[in-house]
Amino acid sequence: MSDTATATDAHDAHGHGELEMGHIHVSSAAMFFKVLVALLFLTFITVAVSRFDFGSMNMLIAMAIACVKASLVIAFFMHVKWDTAINKIVFLGSFLFLALLFVFTLADLLTRRLDHEMHTIKSPVDKEWVQPKPQADGNH
Amino acid sequence: MSHDDHHAVVVPAPGPEFVPHEVAHHFSTPVQEFQSGKLGFWLFLATEILLFGGLFAAYFYFHEVYPETFRVGGQQLDWRLGALNTSVLLLSSWTMAMGVRSAQTSQKSKTLMFLGLTVLGAAIFMVIKFFEYKAKNEHGLIVFSELFRPFIENPDGTGSLAWFQDYHGVMAGVPHGHMFFAIYLTMTAIHGLHVVIGAGLIIWIMFGTAKGRFHAGYFMPVDLVGLYWHLVDLIWIFLFPLLYLVP
């Protein structure tokens, strides 16, 4: 006879007694709606705080709110909160490698002189790129 | 109990409007099939994070080097359209989550309705994006017909970009005005491509749903397309403040 898998797991079936996929978590519709309201509210906050000038803090504030929104999407909409450990490691681990990229990019930026010299970064539309400026101290 | 490998594992249909799911022959159980598919998809999403991550690194780098360029560049975008598109994507992310939930609970017509609403959200997003691009094209900030023209060398030795004409000189006072629009276009166009692909995948999933292929015993494709759609939303959550409200 053939194997017939029903994958029924009564423990986690949230009121849906029929066929449940093993230990899969089915979130309640009310929770999804609360997450949506929170995300829309945080979008409003994002626009509102951008109206004020906090100097360099504006970037940190905007990114902090975006990170909270992203966490809500990842944890609830993407079900990562209830996902297996290996899936959590794979996806959240990608942000670790992203942090590595950002840290070394930032290290480059902070060890440069942040003054007018920055504008001499070679760009195809720089005049210097086509016609190198003569050296100020003459010949070498 | 025979252990005949040639006998497929079948997940029965929960009702007459559904079809049974036959587990792929290289898996022993539906749960193993589901977890393998999901792990593979999470790996793919990790590569997506790194793809966009490189672009975000470019954004942060040049934002730091040319803060004025980015500030003035951001002012050329309509934040109201950006906020509207953010809300559209957040709503469509919610309808997608509800669509996956409906598939998990074997509610066929609800699944179809929520997936249809998600595609509608994708369409509204792309229509708004089209009008934004159209305005940039008219102002010469992104001349789409000249995007693939190489860098032009002027007779006086200076260079110019065919795709960046800035007809009204709005970026004239800041260095390298094209930098902001190059990053804006690259990030939003790759994101927009994901929106279009995502919408196509959702429509594909809707056909399967209509045929009754997805139910409480087998909903992996709906779940994975859902994850893809949420990722599209996730990226936009960062793009909106960075491009439209340049901090």
mmCIF file of C-alpha atoms in Angstrom, chain A residues 69-139:
data_model
loop_
_atom_site.group_PDB
_atom_site.id
_atom_site.type_symbol
_atom_site.label_atom_id
_atom_site.label_comp_id
_atom_site.label_asym_id
_atom_site.label_seq_id
_atom_site.Cartn_x
_atom_site.Cartn_y
_atom_site.Cartn_z
ATOM 1 C CA LYS A 69 9.187 48.707 10.223
ATOM 2 C CA ALA A 70 11.471 46.123 8.604
ATOM 3 C CA SER A 71 11.519 44.079 11.814
ATOM 4 C CA LEU A 72 7.701 44.035 11.868
ATOM 5 C CA VAL A 73 7.565 42.837 8.240
ATOM 6 C CA ILE A 74 10.241 40.178 8.828
ATOM 7 C CA ALA A 75 8.915 38.877 12.142
ATOM 8 C CA PHE A 76 5.186 38.823 11.368
ATOM 9 C CA PHE A 77 4.439 39.103 7.632
ATOM 10 C CA MET A 78 7.395 36.856 6.763
ATOM 11 C CA HIS A 79 6.688 34.599 9.758
ATOM 12 C CA VAL A 80 10.351 34.535 10.754
ATOM 13 C CA LYS A 81 9.296 34.660 14.428
ATOM 14 C CA TRP A 82 7.875 31.139 14.038
ATOM 15 C CA ASP A 83 10.314 29.831 11.451
ATOM 16 C CA THR A 84 12.930 27.138 12.041
ATOM 17 C CA ALA A 85 16.326 28.014 13.529
ATOM 18 C CA ILE A 86 18.174 27.255 10.274
ATOM 19 C CA ASN A 87 15.928 29.611 8.262
ATOM 20 C CA LYS A 88 16.382 32.346 10.871
ATOM 21 C CA ILE A 89 20.162 31.929 10.717
ATOM 22 C CA VAL A 90 20.206 32.046 6.903
ATOM 23 C CA PHE A 91 18.061 35.145 6.533
ATOM 24 C CA LEU A 92 19.125 37.147 9.584
ATOM 25 C CA GLY A 93 22.730 36.067 8.882
ATOM 26 C CA SER A 94 22.583 37.935 5.566
ATOM 27 C CA PHE A 95 22.211 41.162 7.555
ATOM 28 C CA LEU A 96 25.410 40.292 9.417
ATOM 29 C CA PHE A 97 27.293 40.156 6.118
ATOM 30 C CA LEU A 98 25.573 43.361 5.064
ATOM 31 C CA ALA A 99 26.882 44.952 8.275
ATOM 32 C CA LEU A 100 30.396 43.830 7.294
ATOM 33 C CA LEU A 101 30.004 45.588 3.943
ATOM 34 C CA PHE A 102 28.751 48.754 5.631
ATOM 35 C CA VAL A 103 31.480 48.743 8.311
ATOM 36 C CA PHE A 104 34.336 48.510 5.809
ATOM 37 C CA THR A 105 32.703 51.068 3.479
ATOM 38 C CA LEU A 106 32.334 53.391 6.456
ATOM 39 C CA ALA A 107 35.957 52.755 7.460
ATOM 40 C CA ASP A 108 37.032 53.958 4.002
ATOM 41 C CA LEU A 109 34.855 57.022 4.255
ATOM 42 C CA LEU A 110 35.938 58.058 7.746
ATOM 43 C CA THR A 111 39.649 57.694 6.973
ATOM 44 C CA ARG A 112 39.406 60.138 4.057
ATOM 45 C CA ARG A 113 39.606 63.894 4.423
ATOM 46 C CA LEU A 114 36.027 65.129 4.342
ATOM 47 C CA ASP A 115 36.770 68.454 2.693
ATOM 48 C CA HIS A 116 36.946 69.878 -0.804
ATOM 49 C CA GLU A 117 39.371 67.141 -1.794
ATOM 50 C CA MET A 118 36.458 64.737 -1.728
ATOM 51 C CA HIS A 119 35.103 66.400 -4.819
ATOM 52 C CA THR A 120 38.128 65.309 -6.807
ATOM 53 C CA ILE A 121 36.905 61.699 -6.768
ATOM 54 C CA LYS A 122 37.288 60.746 -10.402
ATOM 55 C CA SER A 123 34.004 60.911 -12.235
ATOM 56 C CA PRO A 124 33.481 60.749 -16.005
ATOM 57 C CA VAL A 125 31.959 64.225 -15.930
ATOM 58 C CA ASP A 126 34.872 65.801 -14.086
ATOM 59 C CA LYS A 127 36.960 68.108 -16.198
ATOM 60 C CA GLU A 128 40.049 66.685 -14.474
ATOM 61 C CA TRP A 129 39.198 63.269 -15.749
ATOM 62 C CA VAL A 130 39.530 64.383 -19.362
ATOM 63 C CA GLN A 131 42.201 67.025 -18.954
ATOM 64 C CA PRO A 132 44.437 66.426 -15.925
ATOM 65 C CA LYS A 133 45.147 69.645 -14.091
ATOM 66 C CA PRO A 134 48.805 70.744 -14.288
ATOM 67 C CA GLN A 135 50.647 70.043 -11.050
ATOM 68 C CA ALA A 136 50.808 73.113 -8.798
ATOM 69 C CA ASP A 137 54.499 72.614 -8.025
ATOM 70 C CA GLY A 138 55.491 72.322 -11.666
ATOM 71 C CA ASN A 139 57.424 69.270 -12.783
#
